[in-house]
Short mmCIF file of C-alpha atoms in Angstrom, two decimals:
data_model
loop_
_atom_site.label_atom_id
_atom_site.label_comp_id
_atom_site.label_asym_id
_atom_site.label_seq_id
_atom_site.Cartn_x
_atom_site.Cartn_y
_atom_site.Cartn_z
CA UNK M 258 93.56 94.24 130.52
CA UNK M 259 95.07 91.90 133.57
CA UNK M 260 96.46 88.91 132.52
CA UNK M 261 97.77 86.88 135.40
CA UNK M 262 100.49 84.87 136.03
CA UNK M 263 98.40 81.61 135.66
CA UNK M 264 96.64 82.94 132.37
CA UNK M 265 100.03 83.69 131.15
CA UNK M 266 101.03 79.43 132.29
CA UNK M 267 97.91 78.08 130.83
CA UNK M 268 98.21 79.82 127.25
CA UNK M 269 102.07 78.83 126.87
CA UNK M 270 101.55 75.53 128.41
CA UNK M 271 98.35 75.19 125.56
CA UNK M 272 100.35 76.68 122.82
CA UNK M 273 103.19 74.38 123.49
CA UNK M 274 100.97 71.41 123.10
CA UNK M 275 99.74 72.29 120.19
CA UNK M 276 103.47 72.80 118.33
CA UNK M 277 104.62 69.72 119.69
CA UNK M 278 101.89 67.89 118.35
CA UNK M 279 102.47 69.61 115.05
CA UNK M 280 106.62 68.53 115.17
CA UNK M 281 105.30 64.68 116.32
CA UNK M 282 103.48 64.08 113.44
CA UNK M 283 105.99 65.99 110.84
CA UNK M 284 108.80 63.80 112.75
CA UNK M 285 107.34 59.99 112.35
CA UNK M 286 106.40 61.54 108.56
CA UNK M 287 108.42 63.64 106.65
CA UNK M 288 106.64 64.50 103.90
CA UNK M 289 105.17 67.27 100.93
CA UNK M 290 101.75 68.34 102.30
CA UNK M 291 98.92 68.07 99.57
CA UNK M 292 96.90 71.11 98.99
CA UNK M 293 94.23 69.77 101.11
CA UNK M 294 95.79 68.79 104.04
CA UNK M 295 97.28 72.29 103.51
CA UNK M 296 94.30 74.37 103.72
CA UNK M 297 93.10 71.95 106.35
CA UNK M 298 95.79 73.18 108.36
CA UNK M 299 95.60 76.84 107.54
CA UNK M 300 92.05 76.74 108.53
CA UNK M 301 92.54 75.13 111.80
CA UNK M 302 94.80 77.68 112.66
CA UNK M 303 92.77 80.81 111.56
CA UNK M 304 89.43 79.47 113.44
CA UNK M 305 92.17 79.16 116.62
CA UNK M 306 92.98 81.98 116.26
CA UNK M 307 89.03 83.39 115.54
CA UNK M 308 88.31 81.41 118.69
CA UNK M 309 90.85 82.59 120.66
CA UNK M 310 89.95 86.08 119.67
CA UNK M 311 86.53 85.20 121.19
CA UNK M 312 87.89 84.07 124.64
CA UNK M 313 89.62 87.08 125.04
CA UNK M 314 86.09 88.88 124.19
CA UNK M 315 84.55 87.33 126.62
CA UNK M 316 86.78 88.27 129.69
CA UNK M 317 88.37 90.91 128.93
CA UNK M 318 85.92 93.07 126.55
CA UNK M 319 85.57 93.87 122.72
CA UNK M 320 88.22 96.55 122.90
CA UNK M 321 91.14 93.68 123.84
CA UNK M 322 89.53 91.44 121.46
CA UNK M 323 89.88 94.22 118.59
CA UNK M 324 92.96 94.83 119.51
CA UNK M 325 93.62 90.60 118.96
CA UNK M 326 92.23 90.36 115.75
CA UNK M 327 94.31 93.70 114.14
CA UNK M 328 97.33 92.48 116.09
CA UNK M 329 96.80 89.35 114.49
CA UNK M 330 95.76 90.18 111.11
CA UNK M 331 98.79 92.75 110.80
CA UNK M 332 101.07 90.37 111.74
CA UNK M 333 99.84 87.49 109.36
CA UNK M 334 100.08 89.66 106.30
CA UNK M 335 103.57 91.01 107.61
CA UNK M 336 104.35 87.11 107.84
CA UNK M 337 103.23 86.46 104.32
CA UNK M 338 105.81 88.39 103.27
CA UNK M 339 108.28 86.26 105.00
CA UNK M 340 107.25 83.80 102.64
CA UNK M 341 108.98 85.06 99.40
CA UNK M 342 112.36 84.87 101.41
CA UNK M 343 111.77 81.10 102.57
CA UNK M 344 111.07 79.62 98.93
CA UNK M 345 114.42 81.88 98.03
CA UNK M 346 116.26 79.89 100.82
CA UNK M 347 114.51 76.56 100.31
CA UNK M 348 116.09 77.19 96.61
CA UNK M 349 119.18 78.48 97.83
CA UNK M 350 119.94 75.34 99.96
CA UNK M 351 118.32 72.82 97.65
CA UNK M 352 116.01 71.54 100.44
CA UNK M 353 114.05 68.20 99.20
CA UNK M 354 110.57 68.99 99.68
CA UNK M 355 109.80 66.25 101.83
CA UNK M 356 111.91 67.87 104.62
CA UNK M 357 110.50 71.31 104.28
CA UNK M 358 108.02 71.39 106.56
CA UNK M 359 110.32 70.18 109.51
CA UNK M 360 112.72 72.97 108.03
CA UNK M 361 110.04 75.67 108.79
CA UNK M 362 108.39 74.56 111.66
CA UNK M 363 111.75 74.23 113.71
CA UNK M 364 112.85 77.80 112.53
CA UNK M 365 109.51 79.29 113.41
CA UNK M 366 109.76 77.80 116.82
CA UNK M 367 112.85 79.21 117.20
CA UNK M 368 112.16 82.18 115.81
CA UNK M 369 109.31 82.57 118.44
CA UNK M 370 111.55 82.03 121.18
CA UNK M 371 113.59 85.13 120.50
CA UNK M 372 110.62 87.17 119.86
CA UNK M 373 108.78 86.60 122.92
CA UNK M 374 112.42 88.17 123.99
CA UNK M 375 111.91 91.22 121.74
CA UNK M 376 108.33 91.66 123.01
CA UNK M 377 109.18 91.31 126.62
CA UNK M 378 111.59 94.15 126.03
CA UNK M 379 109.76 96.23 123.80
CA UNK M 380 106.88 96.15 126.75
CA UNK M 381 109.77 97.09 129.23
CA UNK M 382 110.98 99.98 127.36
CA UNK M 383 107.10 101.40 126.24
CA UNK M 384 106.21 101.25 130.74
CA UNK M 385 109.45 103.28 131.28
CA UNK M 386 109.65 105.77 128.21
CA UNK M 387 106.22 106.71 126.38
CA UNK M 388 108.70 108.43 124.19
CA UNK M 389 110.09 105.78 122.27
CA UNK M 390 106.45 105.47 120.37
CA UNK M 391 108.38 108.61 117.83
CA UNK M 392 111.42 106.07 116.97
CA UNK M 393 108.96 103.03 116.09
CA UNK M 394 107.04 105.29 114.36
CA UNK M 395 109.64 107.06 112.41
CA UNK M 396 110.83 103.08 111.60
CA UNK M 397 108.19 102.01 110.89
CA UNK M 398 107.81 104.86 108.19
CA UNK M 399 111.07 104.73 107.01
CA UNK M 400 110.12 100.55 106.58
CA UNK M 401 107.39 101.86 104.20
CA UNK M 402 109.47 103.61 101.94
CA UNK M 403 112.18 101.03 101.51
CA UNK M 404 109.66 98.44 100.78
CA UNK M 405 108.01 100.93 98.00
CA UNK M 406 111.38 101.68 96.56
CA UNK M 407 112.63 97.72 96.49
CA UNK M 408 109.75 96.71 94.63
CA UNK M 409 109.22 93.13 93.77
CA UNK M 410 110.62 90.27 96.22
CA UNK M 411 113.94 88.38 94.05
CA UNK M 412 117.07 86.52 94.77
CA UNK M 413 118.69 89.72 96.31
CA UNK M 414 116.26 90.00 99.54
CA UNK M 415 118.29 87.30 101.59
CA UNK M 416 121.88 87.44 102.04
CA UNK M 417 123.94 85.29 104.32
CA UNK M 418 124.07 86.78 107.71
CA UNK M 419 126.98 86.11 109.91
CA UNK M 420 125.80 83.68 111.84
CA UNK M 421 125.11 81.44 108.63
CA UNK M 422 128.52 82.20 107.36
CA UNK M 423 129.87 81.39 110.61
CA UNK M 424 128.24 78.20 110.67
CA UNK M 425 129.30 77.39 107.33
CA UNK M 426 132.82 77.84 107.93
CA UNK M 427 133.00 76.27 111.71
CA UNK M 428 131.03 73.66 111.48
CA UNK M 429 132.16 69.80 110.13
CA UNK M 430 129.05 69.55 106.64
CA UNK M 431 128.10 66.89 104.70
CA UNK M 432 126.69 67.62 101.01
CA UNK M 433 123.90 65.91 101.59
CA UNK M 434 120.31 66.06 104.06
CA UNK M 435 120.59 62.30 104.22
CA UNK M 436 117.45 61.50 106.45
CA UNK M 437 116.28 64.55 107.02
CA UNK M 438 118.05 64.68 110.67
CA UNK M 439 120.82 67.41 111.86
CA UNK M 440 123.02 65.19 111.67
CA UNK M 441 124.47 62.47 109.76
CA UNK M 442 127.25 59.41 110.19
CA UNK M 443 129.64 58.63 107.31
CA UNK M 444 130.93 55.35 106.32
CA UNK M 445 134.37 55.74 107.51
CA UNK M 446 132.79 56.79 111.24
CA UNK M 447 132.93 60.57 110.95
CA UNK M 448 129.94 62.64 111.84
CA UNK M 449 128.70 65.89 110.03
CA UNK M 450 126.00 68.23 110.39
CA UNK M 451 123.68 68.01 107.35
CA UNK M 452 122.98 71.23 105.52
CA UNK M 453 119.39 71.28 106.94
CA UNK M 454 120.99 73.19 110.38
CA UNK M 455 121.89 75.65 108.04
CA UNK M 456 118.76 76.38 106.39
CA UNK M 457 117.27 76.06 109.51
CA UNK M 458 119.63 78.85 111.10
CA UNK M 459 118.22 80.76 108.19
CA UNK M 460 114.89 80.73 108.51
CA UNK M 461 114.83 81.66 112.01
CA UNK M 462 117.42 84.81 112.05
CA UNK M 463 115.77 85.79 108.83
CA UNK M 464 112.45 85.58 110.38
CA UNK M 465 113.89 87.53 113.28
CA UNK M 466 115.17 90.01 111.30
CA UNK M 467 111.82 90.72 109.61
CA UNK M 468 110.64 90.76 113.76
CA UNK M 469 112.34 94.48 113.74
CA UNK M 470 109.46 95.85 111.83
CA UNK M 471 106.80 93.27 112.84
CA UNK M 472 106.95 93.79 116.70
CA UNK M 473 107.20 97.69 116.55
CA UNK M 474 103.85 97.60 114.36
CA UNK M 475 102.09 95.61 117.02
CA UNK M 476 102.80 97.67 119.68
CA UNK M 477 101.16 100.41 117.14
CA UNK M 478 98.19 98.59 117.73
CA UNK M 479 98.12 97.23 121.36
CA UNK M 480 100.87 98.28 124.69
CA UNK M 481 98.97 94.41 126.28
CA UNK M 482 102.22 92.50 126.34
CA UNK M 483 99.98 89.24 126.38
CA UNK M 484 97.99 90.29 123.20
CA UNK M 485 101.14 91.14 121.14
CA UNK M 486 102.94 87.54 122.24
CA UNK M 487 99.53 85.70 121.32
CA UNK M 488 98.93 87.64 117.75
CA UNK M 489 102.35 86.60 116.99
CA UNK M 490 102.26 82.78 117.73
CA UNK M 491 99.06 82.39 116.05
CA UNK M 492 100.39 84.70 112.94
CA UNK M 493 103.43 82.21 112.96
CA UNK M 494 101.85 78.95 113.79
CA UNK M 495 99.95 78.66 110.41
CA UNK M 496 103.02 79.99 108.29
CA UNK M 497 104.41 76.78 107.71
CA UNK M 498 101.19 75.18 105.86
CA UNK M 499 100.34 78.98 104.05
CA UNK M 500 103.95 78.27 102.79
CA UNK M 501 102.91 74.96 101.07
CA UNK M 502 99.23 76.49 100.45
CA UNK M 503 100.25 79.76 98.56
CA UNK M 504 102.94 78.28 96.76
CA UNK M 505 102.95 79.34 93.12
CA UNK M 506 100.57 82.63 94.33
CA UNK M 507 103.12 84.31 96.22
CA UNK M 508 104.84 85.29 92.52
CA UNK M 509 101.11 86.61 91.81
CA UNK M 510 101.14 89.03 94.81
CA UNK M 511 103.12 92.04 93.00
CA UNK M 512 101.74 94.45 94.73
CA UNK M 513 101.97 93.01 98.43
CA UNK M 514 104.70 95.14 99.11
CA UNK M 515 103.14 98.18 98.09
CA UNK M 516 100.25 96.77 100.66
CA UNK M 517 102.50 95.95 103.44
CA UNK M 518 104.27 99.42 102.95
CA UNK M 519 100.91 101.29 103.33
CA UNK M 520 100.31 99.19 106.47
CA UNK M 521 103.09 99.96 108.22
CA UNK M 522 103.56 103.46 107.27
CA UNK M 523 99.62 103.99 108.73
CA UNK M 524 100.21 102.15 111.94
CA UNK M 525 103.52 104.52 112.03
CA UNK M 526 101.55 107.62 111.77
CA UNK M 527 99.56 106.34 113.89
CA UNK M 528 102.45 105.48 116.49
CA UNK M 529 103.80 109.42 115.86
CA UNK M 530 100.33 110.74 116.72
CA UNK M 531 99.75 108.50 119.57
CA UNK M 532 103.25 109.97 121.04
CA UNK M 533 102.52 113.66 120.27
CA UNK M 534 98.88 113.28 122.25
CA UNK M 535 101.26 111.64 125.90
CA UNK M 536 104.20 113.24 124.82
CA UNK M 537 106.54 113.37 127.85
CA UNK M 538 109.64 115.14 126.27
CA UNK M 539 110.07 117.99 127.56
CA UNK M 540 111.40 119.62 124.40
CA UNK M 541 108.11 119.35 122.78
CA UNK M 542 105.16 121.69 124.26
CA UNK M 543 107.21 121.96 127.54
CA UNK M 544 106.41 118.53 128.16
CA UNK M 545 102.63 118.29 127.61
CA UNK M 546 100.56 116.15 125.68
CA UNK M 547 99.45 117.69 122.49
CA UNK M 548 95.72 116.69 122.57
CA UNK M 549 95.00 118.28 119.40
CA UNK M 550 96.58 115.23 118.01
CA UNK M 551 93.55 112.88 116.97
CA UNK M 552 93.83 109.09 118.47
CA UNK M 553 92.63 106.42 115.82
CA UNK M 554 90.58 103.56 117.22
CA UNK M 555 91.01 100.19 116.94
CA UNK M 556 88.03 99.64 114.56
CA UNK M 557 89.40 101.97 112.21
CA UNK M 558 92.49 100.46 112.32
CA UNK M 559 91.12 96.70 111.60
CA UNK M 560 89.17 98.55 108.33
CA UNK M 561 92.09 100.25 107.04
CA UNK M 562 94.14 96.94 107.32
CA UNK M 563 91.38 95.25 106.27
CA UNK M 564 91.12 96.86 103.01
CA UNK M 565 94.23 97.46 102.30
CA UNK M 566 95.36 94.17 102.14
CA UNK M 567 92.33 93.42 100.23
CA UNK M 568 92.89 95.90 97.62
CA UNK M 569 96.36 94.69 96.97
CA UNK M 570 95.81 91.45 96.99
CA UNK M 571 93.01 91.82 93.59
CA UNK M 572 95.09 94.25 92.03
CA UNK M 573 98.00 92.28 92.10
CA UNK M 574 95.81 89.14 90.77
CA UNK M 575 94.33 91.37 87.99
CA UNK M 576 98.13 92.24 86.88
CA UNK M 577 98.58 88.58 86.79
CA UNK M 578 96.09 87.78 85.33
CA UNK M 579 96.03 90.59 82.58
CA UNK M 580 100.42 89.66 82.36
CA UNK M 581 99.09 85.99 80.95
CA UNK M 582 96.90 86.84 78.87
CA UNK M 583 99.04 89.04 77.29
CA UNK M 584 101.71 86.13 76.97
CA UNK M 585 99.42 83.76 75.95
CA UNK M 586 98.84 86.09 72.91
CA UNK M 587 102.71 86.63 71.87
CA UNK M 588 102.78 83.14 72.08
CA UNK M 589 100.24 82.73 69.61
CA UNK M 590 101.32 85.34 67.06
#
């Protein structure tokens, strides 16, 4: 797929627009998004995204658009995960729910900036080495099995990083988020950063550091620079109203993780075959491409995403579900 230089323009230009629409009216009104406006908002964001997918059908073929919609699905369920660790810092920090949304959607933009750097070097390193396909696929793997053996999401998946600690220590705080700005003027004339910098540092090295696994798992699924940057900002765009949306369900997901960790570890294996059929290194098969090494198409990919995420997602609302009702019976007795 060519993507131009004037493609490229027009689709950050468009995507710009669209955020800063999205931080005008969340400026002039602070405020806890209802459930509808909520799902109003996540579904203007998924049928972007569905018609975007389209677009890129159109020019550049169904294998690109394939390629879209995994990218995109994979990273929205590796998003969703984010989730658990943004209600543990909206708790940690005591954010007023009013200011939340401004909270997230500032981090997210943030955190897109510095993943359209991780992408752009990612791309760099997969034109120049073909190689490094065995070390995100080994990560990716190794992601797998760390999210099998941590289990459920709690308190202890997001610890202070240095940057917030930093922050914390350097910077002049008040105790409180006053109007929801950055910063805030007290009555003797002194001015303080609020505490919603901090949160907002947070949310976007946290979701950077959840990028490491993210952007490696992409580029399991497309090398198209421009697909990888566009399923991201669509994946990321509707997190802030899925936060608000979900809500109460995330707790009801217990078996996301076990999900997410079957994702990743296929799209590895799929990574570690996809290396052994161009291997380059000379070490391996004197330097030839092991062709006995079967290449998994994109349309198998989607399905195995597809239902995998679907099968977690009822099993873990049949746990819940069965977990009630077998409160709701203690209770009675």
């Amino acid at each position: 797929m060519n993507v131009s230089a004037w493609v490229w323009l027009a689709t950050l230009v468009a995507l710009m627009a669209v955020l800063a629409v999205d931080l005008l009216i969340i400026g002039r009104r602070p405020h806890e998004p209802t459930m509808k406006e909520a799902s109003g908002w996540v579904a203007f964001y998924v049928a972007l995204a569905l018609l975007f997918g389209a677009g890129v059908w159109a020019v550049g073929g169904g294998r690109a658009a394939g390629e879209f919609y995994t990218g995109w699905l994979t990273e929205y369920s590796l998003s969703v995960d984010n989730l658990f660790v943004f209600v543990i810092i909206m708790g940690r920090f005591a954010v007023p729910r009013r200011y939340q949304q401004k909270v997230l959607l500032i981090g997210i933009v943030l955190a897109l900036v510095m993943r359209g750097a991780f992408i752009a070097a990612g791309a760099a390193l997969i034109s120049q080495f073909s190689w490094v396909f065995y070390i995100f696929g080994a990560f990716l793997v190794y992601t797998a099995v760390t999210l099998v053996k941590g289990g459920e999401n709690d308190e202890e998946d997001f610890k202070e990083n240095v940057l917030i600690r930093w922050a914390k220590r350097a910077l002049p705080l008040s105790s409180s988020f006053g109007d929801g700005q950055f910063r805030v003027v007290t009555s003797a004339g002194k001015r303080l950063f609020t505490p919603m910098l901090i949160v907002m540092i947070a949310i976007g090295t946290t979701d950077l550091i959840f990028a490491l696994d993210s952007i490696p798992a992409i580029f399991g699924i497309t090398k198209e620079p421009y697909l990888v940057f566009t399923a991201n900002v669509f994946a990321l765009m509707g997190l802030r109203q899925l936060f608000f949306l979900l809500g109460g369900l995330l707790e009801r997901l217990v078996y996301l993780n076990v999900g997410l960790a079957a994702v990743l570890a296929f799209i590895g294996v799929k990574l570690f075959l996809e290396a052994l059929h161009t291997n380059s290194l000379p070490f391996i098969n004197g330097g030839n491409g092991l062709h006995w090494a079967p290449e998994i198409p994109i349309w198998l990919s989607l399905l195995v995403i597809l239902g995998t995420l679907g099968i977690a997602t009822v099993a873990s609302l049949a746990k819940s579900a069965r977990d009630r009702k077998r409160e709701l019976i203690t209770a009675a007795h």
